[in-house]
XYZ file of C-alpha atoms in Angstrom:
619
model
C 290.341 244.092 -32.738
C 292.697 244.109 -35.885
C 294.404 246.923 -36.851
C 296.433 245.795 -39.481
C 296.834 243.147 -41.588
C 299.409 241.872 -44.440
C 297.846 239.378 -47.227
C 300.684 236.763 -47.844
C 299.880 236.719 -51.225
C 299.892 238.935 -54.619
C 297.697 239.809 -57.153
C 294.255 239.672 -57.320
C 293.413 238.282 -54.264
C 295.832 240.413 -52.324
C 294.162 243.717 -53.912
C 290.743 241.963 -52.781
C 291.361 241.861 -49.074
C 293.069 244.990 -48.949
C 289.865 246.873 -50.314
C 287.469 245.281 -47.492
C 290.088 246.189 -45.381
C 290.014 249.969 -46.158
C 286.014 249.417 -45.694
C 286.590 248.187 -42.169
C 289.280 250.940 -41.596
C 292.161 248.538 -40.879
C 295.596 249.184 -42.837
C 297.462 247.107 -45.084
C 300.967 245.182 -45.626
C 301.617 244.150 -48.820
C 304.858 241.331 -49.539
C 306.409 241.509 -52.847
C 308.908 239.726 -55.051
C 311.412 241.832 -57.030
C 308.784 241.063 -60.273
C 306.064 242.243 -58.310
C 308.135 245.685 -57.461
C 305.873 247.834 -59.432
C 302.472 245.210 -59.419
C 299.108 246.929 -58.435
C 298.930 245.166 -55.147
C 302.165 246.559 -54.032
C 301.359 249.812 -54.892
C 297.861 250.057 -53.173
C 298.800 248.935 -49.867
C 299.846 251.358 -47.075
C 303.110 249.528 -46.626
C 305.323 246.796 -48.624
C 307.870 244.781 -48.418
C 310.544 243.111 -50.484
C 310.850 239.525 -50.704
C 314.127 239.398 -52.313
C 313.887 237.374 -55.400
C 311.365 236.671 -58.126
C 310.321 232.688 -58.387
C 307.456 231.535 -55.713
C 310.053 229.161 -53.745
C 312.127 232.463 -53.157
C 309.739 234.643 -52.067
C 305.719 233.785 -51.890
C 306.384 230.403 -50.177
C 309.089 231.635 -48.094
C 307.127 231.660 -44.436
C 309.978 232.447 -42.645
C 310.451 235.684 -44.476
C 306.547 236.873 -44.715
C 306.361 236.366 -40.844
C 309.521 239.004 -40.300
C 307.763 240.926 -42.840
C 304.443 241.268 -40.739
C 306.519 242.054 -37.590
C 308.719 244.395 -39.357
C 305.976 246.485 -40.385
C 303.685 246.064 -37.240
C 300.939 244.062 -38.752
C 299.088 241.897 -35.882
C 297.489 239.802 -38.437
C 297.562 237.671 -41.051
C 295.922 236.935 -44.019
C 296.488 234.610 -46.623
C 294.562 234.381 -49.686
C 295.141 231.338 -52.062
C 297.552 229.276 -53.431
C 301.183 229.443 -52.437
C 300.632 228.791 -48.343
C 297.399 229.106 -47.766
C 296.803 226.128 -46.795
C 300.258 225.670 -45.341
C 299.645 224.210 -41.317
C 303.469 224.975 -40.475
C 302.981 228.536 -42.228
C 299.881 229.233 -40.002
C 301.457 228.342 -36.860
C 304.420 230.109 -36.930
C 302.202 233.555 -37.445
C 300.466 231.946 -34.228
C 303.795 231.358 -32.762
C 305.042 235.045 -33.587
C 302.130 236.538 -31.363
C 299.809 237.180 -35.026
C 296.443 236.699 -36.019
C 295.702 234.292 -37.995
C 292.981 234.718 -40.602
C 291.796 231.391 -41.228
C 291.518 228.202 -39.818
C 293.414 226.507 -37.326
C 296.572 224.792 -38.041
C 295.068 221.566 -37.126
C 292.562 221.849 -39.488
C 294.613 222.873 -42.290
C 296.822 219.510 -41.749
C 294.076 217.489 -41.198
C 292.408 218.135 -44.816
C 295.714 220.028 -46.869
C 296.597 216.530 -47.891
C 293.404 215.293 -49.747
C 294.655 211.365 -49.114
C 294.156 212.506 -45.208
C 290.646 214.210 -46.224
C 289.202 211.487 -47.573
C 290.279 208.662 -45.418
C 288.926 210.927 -42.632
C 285.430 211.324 -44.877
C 285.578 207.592 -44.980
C 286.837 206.931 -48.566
C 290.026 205.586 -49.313
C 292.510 206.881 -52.358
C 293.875 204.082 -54.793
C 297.583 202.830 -54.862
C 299.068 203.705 -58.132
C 300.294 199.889 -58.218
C 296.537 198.870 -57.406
C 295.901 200.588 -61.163
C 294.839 198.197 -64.058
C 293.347 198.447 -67.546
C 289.864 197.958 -66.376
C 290.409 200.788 -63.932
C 290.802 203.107 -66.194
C 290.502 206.065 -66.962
C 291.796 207.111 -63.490
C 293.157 210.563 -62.337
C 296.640 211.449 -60.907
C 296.775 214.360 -58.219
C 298.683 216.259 -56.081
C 298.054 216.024 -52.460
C 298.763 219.285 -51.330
C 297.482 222.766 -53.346
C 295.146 222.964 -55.949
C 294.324 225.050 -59.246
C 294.681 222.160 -61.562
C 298.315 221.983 -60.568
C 300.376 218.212 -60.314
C 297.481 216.978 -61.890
C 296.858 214.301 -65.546
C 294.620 211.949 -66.100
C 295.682 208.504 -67.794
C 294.247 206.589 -70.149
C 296.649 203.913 -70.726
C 298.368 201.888 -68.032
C 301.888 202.515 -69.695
C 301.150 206.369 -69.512
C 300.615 205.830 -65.603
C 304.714 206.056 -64.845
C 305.281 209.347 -66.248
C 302.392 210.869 -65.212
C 302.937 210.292 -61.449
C 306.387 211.617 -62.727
C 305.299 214.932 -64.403
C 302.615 215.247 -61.068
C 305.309 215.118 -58.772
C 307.231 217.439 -60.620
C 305.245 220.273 -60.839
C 303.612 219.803 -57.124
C 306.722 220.134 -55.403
C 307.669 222.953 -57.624
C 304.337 224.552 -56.910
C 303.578 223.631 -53.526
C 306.549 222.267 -51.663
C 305.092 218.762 -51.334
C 305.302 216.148 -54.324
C 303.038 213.406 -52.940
C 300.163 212.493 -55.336
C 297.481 209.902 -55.398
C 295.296 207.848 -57.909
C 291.493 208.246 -57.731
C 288.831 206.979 -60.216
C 288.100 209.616 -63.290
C 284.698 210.251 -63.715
C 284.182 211.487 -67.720
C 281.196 213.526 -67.072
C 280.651 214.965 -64.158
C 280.324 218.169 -62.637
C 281.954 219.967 -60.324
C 279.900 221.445 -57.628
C 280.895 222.778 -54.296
C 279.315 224.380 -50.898
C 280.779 227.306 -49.385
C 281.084 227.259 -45.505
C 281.710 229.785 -42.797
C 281.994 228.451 -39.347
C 282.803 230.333 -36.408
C 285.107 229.249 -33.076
C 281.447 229.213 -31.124
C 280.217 226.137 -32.550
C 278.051 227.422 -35.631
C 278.880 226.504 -39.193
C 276.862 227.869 -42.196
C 276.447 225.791 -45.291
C 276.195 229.115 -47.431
C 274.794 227.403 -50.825
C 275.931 225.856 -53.991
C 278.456 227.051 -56.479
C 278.983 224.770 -59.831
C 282.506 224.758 -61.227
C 282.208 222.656 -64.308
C 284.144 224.710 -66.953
C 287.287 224.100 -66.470
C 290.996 223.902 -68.395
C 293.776 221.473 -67.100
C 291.427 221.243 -63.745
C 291.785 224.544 -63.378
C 288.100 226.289 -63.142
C 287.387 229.328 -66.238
C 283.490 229.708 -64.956
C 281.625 229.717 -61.756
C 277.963 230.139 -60.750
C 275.910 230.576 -57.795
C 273.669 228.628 -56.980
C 274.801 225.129 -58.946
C 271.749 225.447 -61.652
C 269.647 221.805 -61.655
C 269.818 220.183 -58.559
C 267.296 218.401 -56.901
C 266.415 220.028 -53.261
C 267.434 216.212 -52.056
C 270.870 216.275 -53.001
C 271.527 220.472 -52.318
C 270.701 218.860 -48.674
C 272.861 215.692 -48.880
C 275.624 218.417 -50.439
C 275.275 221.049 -47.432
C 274.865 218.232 -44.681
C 278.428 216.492 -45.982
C 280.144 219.726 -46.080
C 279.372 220.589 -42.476
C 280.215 217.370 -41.599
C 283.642 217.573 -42.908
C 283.756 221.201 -41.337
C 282.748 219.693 -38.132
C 285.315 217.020 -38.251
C 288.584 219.238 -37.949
C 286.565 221.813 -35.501
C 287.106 224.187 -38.791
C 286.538 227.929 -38.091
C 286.683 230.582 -40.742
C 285.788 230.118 -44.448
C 286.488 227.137 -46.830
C 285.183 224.924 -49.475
C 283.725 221.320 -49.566
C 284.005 220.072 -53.290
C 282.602 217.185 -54.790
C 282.119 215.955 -58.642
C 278.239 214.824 -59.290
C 277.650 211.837 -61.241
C 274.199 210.484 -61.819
C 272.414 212.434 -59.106
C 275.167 211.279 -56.447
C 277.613 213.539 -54.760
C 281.438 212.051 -54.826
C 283.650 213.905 -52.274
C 287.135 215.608 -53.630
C 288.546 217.805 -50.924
C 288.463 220.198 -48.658
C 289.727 223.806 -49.355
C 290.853 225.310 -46.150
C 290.819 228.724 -47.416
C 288.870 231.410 -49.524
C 288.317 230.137 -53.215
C 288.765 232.383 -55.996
C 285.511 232.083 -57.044
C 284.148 233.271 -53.789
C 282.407 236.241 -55.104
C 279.357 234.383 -56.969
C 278.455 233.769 -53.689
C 278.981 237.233 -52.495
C 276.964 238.335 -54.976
C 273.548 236.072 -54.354
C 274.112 236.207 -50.378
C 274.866 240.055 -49.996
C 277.973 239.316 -47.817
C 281.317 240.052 -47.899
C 283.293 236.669 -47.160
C 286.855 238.360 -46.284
C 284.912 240.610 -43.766
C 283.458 237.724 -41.802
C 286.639 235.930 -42.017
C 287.981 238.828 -39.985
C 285.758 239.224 -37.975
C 285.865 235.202 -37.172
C 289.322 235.435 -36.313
C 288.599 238.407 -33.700
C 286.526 235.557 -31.689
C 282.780 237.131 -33.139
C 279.833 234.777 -33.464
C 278.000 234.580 -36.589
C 274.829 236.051 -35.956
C 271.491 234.268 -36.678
C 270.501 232.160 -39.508
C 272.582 231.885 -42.854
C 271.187 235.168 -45.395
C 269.132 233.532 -47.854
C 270.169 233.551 -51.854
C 268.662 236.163 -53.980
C 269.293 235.743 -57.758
C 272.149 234.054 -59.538
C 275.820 235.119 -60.418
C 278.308 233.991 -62.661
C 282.117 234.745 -62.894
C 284.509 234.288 -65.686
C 288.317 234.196 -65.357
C 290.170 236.343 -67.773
C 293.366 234.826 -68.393
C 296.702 235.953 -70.533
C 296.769 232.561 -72.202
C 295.928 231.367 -76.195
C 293.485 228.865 -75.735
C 293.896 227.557 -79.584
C 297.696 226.757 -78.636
C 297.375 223.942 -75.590
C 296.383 227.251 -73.295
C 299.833 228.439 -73.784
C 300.253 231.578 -71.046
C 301.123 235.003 -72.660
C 303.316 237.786 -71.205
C 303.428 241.419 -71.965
C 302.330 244.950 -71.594
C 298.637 244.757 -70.396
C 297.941 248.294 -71.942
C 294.179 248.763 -71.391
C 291.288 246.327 -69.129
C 288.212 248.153 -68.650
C 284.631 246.339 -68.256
C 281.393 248.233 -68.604
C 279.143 249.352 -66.142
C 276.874 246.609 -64.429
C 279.769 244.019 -63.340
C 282.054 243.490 -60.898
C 285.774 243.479 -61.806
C 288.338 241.599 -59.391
C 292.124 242.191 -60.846
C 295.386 242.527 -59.558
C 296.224 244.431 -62.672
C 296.360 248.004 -63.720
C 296.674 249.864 -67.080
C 300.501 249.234 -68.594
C 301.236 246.826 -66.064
C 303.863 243.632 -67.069
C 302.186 239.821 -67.295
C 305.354 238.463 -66.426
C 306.801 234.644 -66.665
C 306.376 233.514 -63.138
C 302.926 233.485 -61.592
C 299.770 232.449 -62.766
C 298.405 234.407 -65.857
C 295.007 235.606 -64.879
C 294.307 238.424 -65.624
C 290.734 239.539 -63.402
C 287.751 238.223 -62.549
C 284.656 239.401 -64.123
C 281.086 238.841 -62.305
C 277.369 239.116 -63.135
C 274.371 239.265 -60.383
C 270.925 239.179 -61.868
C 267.236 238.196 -60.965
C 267.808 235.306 -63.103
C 270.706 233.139 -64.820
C 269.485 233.567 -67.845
C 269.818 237.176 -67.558
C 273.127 236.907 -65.600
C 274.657 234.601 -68.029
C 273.462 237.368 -70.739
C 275.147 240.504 -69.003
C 278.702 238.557 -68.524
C 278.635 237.846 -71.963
C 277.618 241.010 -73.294
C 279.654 243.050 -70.825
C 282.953 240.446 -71.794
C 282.631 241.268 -75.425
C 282.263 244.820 -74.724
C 285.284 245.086 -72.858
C 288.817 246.845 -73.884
C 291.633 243.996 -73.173
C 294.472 245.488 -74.793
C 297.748 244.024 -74.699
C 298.692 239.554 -74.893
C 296.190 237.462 -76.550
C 293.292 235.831 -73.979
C 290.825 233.970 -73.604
C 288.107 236.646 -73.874
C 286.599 235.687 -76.941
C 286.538 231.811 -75.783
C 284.850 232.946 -72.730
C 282.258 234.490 -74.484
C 281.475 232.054 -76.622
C 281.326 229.379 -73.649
C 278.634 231.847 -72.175
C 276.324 231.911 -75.520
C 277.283 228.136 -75.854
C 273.709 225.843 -75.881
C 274.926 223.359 -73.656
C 276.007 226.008 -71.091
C 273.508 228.418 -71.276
C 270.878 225.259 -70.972
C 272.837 224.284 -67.860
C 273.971 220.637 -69.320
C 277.445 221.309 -69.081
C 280.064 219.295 -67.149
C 283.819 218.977 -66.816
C 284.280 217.588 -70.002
C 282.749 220.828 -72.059
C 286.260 221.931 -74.053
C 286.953 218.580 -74.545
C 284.270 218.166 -76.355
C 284.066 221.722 -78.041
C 287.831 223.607 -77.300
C 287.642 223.050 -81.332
C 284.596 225.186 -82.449
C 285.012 227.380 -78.745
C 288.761 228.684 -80.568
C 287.956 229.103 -84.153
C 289.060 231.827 -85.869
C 286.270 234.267 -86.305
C 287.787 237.799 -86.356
C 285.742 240.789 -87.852
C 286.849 241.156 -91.786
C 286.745 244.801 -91.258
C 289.036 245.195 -88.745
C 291.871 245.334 -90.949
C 290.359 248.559 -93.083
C 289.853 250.046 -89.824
C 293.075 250.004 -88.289
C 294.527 250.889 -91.808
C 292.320 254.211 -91.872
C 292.854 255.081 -88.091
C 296.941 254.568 -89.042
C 296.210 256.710 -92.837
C 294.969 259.940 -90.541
C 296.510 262.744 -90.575
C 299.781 261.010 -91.409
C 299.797 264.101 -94.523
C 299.176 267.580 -94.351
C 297.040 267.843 -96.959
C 295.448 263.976 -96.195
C 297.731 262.530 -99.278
C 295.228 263.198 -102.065
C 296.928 264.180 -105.551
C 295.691 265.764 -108.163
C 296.986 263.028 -110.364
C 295.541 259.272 -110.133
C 298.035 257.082 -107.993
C 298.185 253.778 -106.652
C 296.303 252.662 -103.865
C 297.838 252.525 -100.149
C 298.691 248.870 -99.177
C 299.077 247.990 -95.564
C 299.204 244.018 -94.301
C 298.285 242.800 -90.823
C 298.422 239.363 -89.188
C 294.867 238.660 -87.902
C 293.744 235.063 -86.148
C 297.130 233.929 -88.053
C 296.239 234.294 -91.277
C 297.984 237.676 -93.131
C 295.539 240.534 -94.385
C 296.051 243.088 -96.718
C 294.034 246.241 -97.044
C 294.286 248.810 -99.977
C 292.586 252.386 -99.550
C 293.316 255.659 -101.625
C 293.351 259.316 -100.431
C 290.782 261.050 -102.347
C 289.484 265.032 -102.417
C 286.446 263.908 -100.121
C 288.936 261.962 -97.749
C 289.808 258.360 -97.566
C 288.315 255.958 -99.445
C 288.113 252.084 -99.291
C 286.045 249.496 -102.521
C 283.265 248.339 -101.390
C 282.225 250.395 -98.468
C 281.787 254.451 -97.415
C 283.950 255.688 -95.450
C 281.625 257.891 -93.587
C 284.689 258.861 -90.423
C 288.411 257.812 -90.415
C 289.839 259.190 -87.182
C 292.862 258.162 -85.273
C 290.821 256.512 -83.048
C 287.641 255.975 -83.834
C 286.654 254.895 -87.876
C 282.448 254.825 -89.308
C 282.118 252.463 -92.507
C 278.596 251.795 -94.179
C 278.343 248.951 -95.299
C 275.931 248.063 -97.203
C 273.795 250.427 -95.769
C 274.328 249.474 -91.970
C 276.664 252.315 -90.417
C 279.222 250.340 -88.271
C 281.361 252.099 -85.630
C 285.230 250.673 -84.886
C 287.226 251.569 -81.995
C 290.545 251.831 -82.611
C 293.738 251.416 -80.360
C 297.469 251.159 -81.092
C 300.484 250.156 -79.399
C 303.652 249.907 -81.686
C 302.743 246.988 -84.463
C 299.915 245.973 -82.070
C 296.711 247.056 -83.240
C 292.798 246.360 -80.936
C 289.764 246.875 -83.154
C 287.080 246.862 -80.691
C 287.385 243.182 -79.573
C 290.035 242.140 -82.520
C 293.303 241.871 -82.148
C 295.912 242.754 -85.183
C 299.874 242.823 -86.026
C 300.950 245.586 -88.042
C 303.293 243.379 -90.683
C 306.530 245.238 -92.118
C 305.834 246.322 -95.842
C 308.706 244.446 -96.620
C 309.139 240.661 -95.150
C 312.565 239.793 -93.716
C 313.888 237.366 -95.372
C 316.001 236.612 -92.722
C 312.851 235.425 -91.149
C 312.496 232.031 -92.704
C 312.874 229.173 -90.539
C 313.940 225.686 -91.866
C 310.728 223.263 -91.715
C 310.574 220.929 -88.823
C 311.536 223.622 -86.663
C 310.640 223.835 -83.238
C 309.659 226.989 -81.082
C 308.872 227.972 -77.642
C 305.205 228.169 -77.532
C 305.670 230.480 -74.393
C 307.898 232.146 -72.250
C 309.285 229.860 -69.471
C 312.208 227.320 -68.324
C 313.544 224.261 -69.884
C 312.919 221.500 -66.853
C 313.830 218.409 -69.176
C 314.918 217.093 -71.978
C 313.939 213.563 -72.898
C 316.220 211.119 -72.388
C 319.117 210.735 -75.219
C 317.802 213.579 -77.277
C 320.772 214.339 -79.002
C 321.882 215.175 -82.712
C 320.576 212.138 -85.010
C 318.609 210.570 -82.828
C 315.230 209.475 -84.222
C 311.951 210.980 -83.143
C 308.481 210.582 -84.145
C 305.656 212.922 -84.549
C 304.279 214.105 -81.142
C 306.701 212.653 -79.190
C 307.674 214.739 -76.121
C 311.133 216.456 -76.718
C 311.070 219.413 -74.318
C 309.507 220.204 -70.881
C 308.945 224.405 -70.090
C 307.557 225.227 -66.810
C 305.872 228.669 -67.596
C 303.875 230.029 -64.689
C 303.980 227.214 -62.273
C 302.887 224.650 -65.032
C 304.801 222.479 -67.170
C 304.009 222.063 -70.898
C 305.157 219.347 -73.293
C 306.672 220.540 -76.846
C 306.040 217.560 -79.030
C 308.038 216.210 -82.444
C 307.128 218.521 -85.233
C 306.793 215.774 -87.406
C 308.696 211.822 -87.371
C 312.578 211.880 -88.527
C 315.933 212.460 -86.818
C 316.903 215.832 -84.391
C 319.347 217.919 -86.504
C 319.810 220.273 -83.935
C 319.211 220.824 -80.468
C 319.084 223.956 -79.093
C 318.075 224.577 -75.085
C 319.374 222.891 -72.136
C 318.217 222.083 -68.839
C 317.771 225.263 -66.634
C 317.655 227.561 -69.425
C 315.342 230.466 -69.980
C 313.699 230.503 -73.404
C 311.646 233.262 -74.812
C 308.163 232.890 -77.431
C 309.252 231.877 -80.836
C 312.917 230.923 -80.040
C 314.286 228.140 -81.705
C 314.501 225.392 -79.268
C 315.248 222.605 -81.922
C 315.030 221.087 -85.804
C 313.766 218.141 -86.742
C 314.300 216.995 -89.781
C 311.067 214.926 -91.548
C 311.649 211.160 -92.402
C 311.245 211.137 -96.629
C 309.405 207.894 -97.288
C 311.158 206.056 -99.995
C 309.098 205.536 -103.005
């Protein structure tokens, strides 16, 4: 029996064992970087431990260092989530090798389908050579072999874009994963993504435990799940569970994993094997009334599964709340998280705690948020509702994109595939912030700021106060008045600090209000407080060129220096933010006047990085 386990991980899924832990009354080891000091999972463990250091490479995907950790604090097990070496085979045998438990599945296993160019040669299917690529083959996809999460991935649509995106692949899987091999497989445009949970036990059994479709995604990285896949014909749910446990059966798998595949005109396409939990596990949780870490614990104590597979009962859906600006390339955001609170009715998965610090290096979700319902109708309906309810206080997100992917037509008739934000990112990020919001936070900043609530006998100017809202500038006059605070064109019926009632036009309309220095949350709008003054040192020359995100210059392109001609969109800069690189393109087509950044450097949002200056057509 295990008594104790450490997660090699962080975040959300550390904080996710360690609670089914505490059900089954076995303590807890937490590893963390020197970023992750103060993070939630950290605190909530019985024990921690330092991992000196604060980028993955240092500390997360340091095995050597997590194993000393277990035996330092007398764990006998291990556990290790997903991402960074969860699917590692060395990792997992030398916790076998120190005398551990291992909480997954065996190392032979792991190495036989980590490297998706092994998986699918051993499902029969051969990956393409990238030299093999021509123009009719297009579009085709670039991957990383090892890891997952979208990571060391493009897809190319031109055969003279094919060079530097193995380039940029390789890049960013070795920086994520250890391991820069990638492949070339086939893109399918408009598929979905649909995948079948297993749990298989070292007796023998393996449960195909349903259908979960992953469609929605960013950058091949998944935003919304559901259980069970909605629209699939009881022929190919079969064809989808009998492949899975084939591939289970194939490596002798025990423990719990994922078989995906993308579906294409009512055929099932294999993509990998996931030789871990997924982080959309709980959808599945939900319809099957099991707990997934629990029976991977008790798999790796040597226990059967019992019986038949529990059947499905309802539908759930999950939604990944991420620090990130969709309508700016998905850019990650750092910063205070101040306030995340859901209503009652969902489940909320988060490695994240009330004034806690989104930092620079590790992935920028933020929770996961779930609905279970009779129906999916009514569970896409309560994730949406209960998402737009919520208080998410602190760096932009993609909360309000979320929501409106949920009330979207094409998702909530179940015709979506992978290519949904291609198709609608556009009308998905426009801005459509309340018009009142400004008023409100102006009244809630008014109160009480005068002992006698400002009003003069005498008739004076109205209050001004400006605020930057879906990046457009507001501004909002109000005057203090014998009967209190008054705005044109609505009654103020309540201006509180926190809390202000308009009627308008006869509809009384109620506006939470929180602040946090010049940031301002109006129920689900988010404001910045502008100086009354502008700075005029503030002014940037056009053409100029700023970080888009916090993060680390990786490369410059070749012979940028002063005077050398560039043209609009061209790649000038490459940040790795968060285990991703980003491209910053040419402002506009002329010749660099500055340059600003250099290789290795650490750049911060909205520093200058470089000026281009335009090319004047001559007339």
């Amino acid at each position: 029996m295990i008594s104790t386990v450490l997660v090699a991980n962080r975040g959300e899924i550390a904080c996710r064992v360690f609670r089914t832990c505490a059900d089954l009354g076995i303590r807890t080891v937490a590893v963390h970087s020197d970023a992750d000091e103060n993070a939630l999972h950290a605190r909530v463990a019985d024990a921690a431990v330092r991992l000196p250091g604060a980028a993955p490479a240092e500390t997360y995907l340091r095995g050597d260092l997590i194993v000393k950790a277990a035996l330092a604090a007398g764990a006998d097990a291990v556990h290790p989530g997903y991402g960074f070496l969860s699917e590692n085979a060395g990792f997992a045998r030398a916790v076998l090798d120190a005398g551990l438990t291992w909480i997954g599945p065996p190392p032979q296993a792991i190495e036989a389908m980590a490297s998706k160019t092994r998986a699918k040669r051993l499902m029969g299917l051969a990956p393409l050579d990238a030299s093999e690529v021509t123009d009719a083959g297009l579009p085709v996809l670039v991957k990383a072999a090892a890891g997952g999460g979208g990571r060391g991935m493009r897809i190319v649509r031109r055969l003279d874009e094919l060079p530097a995106a193995l380039e940029g692949a390789r890049a960013e899987a070795a920086s994520a994963f250890g391991d820069g091999e990638v492949f070339v497989e086939p893109y399918i445009e408009h598929g979905r993504h649909v995948e079948v949970q297993i749990l298989a036990d070292a007796h023998g059994t393996v449960w195909a435990l349903g259908t979960r479709d992953c469609s929605l995604q960013r950058r091949h990285q998944k935003v919304i799940e559901e259980a069970p896949a909605p629209g699939l014909t009881a022929g190919l749910q079969e064809e989808l569970h009998a492949l899975a446990v084939r591939a289970a059966r194939a490596v002798s798998y025990t423990g719990a994993g994922t078989v995906e595949f993308l579906v294409a005109d009512g055929r099932a396409h294999f993509l990998e094997m996931n030789t871990r939990l997924q982080v959309e596990h709980p959808v599945t949780e939900a319809v099957l009334g099991i707990d997934l870490v629990a029976e991977q614990i008790r798999v790796a104590e040597g226990r059967p599964l019992d019986g038949e597979p529990p059947r499905a009962r309802g539908h759930a859906v999950e939604a990944r709340l991420y620090a990130e600006d969709p309508a700016r390339g998905w850019a990650p955001q750092t910063g205070t998280l101040h306030r995340l609170a859901v209503p009652a009715g969902v489940r909320l998965d988060t490695g994240c705690a009330d004034g806690d610090t989104i930092g620079v290096h590790y992935d920028p979700m933020l929770a996961k948020v779930v609905a279970h319902a009779p129906t999916r109708a009514e569970a896409v309906r309560r994730l949406a509702g209960a998402l737009d309810t919520a208080a998410v206080h602190g760096p932009v997100t993609n909360r309000d994109l979320l929501v409106r992917s949920l009330r979207h037509e094409e998702f909530t008739s179940a015709r979506m595939d992978t290519g949904f934000y291609d198709r609608h990112l556009p009308e998905l990020t426009a801005p459509a912030a309340d018009p009142y919001a400004p008023l409100a936070a102006a009244l809630a900043d008014a109160h009480g700021r005068s002992r006698f609530g400002g009003w003069r006998n005498v008739p004076s100017q109205p209050q001004v106060k400006r605020y930057e809202m879906a990046g457009e500038e507001h501004e909002v006059r109000y005057r203090h008045t014998r009967e209190g605070l008054a705005a044109d064109g609505v009654r103020v019926v309540h201006a509180g600090a926190y809390l202000v009632v308009l009627d308008v036009d006869g509809v009384r309309r109620r506006f939470e209000v929180a602040r946090y220095g010049d940031q301002v949350h109006v129920g689900s709008t988010r404001l910045t407080a502008l100086p009354r003054f502008p700075d005029p040192a503030a002014q940037l020359a056009p053409g100029s060129l700023l970080a888009p995100m916090p993060g680390t210059v990786v490369r410059v392109a070749d012979g940028l220096a002063e005077g050398a001609a560039v043209r609009a969109g061209q790649p000038l800069i490459w940040l790795e933010a968060m285990k991703m690189q980003h491209q910053i393109p040419a402002p506009v087509t002329g010749t660099l006047g500055a340059l600003h950044v250099r290789t290795g450097q650490q750049v911060e949002p909205g520093m200058l990085l470089a000026v281009v200056h335009e090319l004047q057509e001559s007339r």
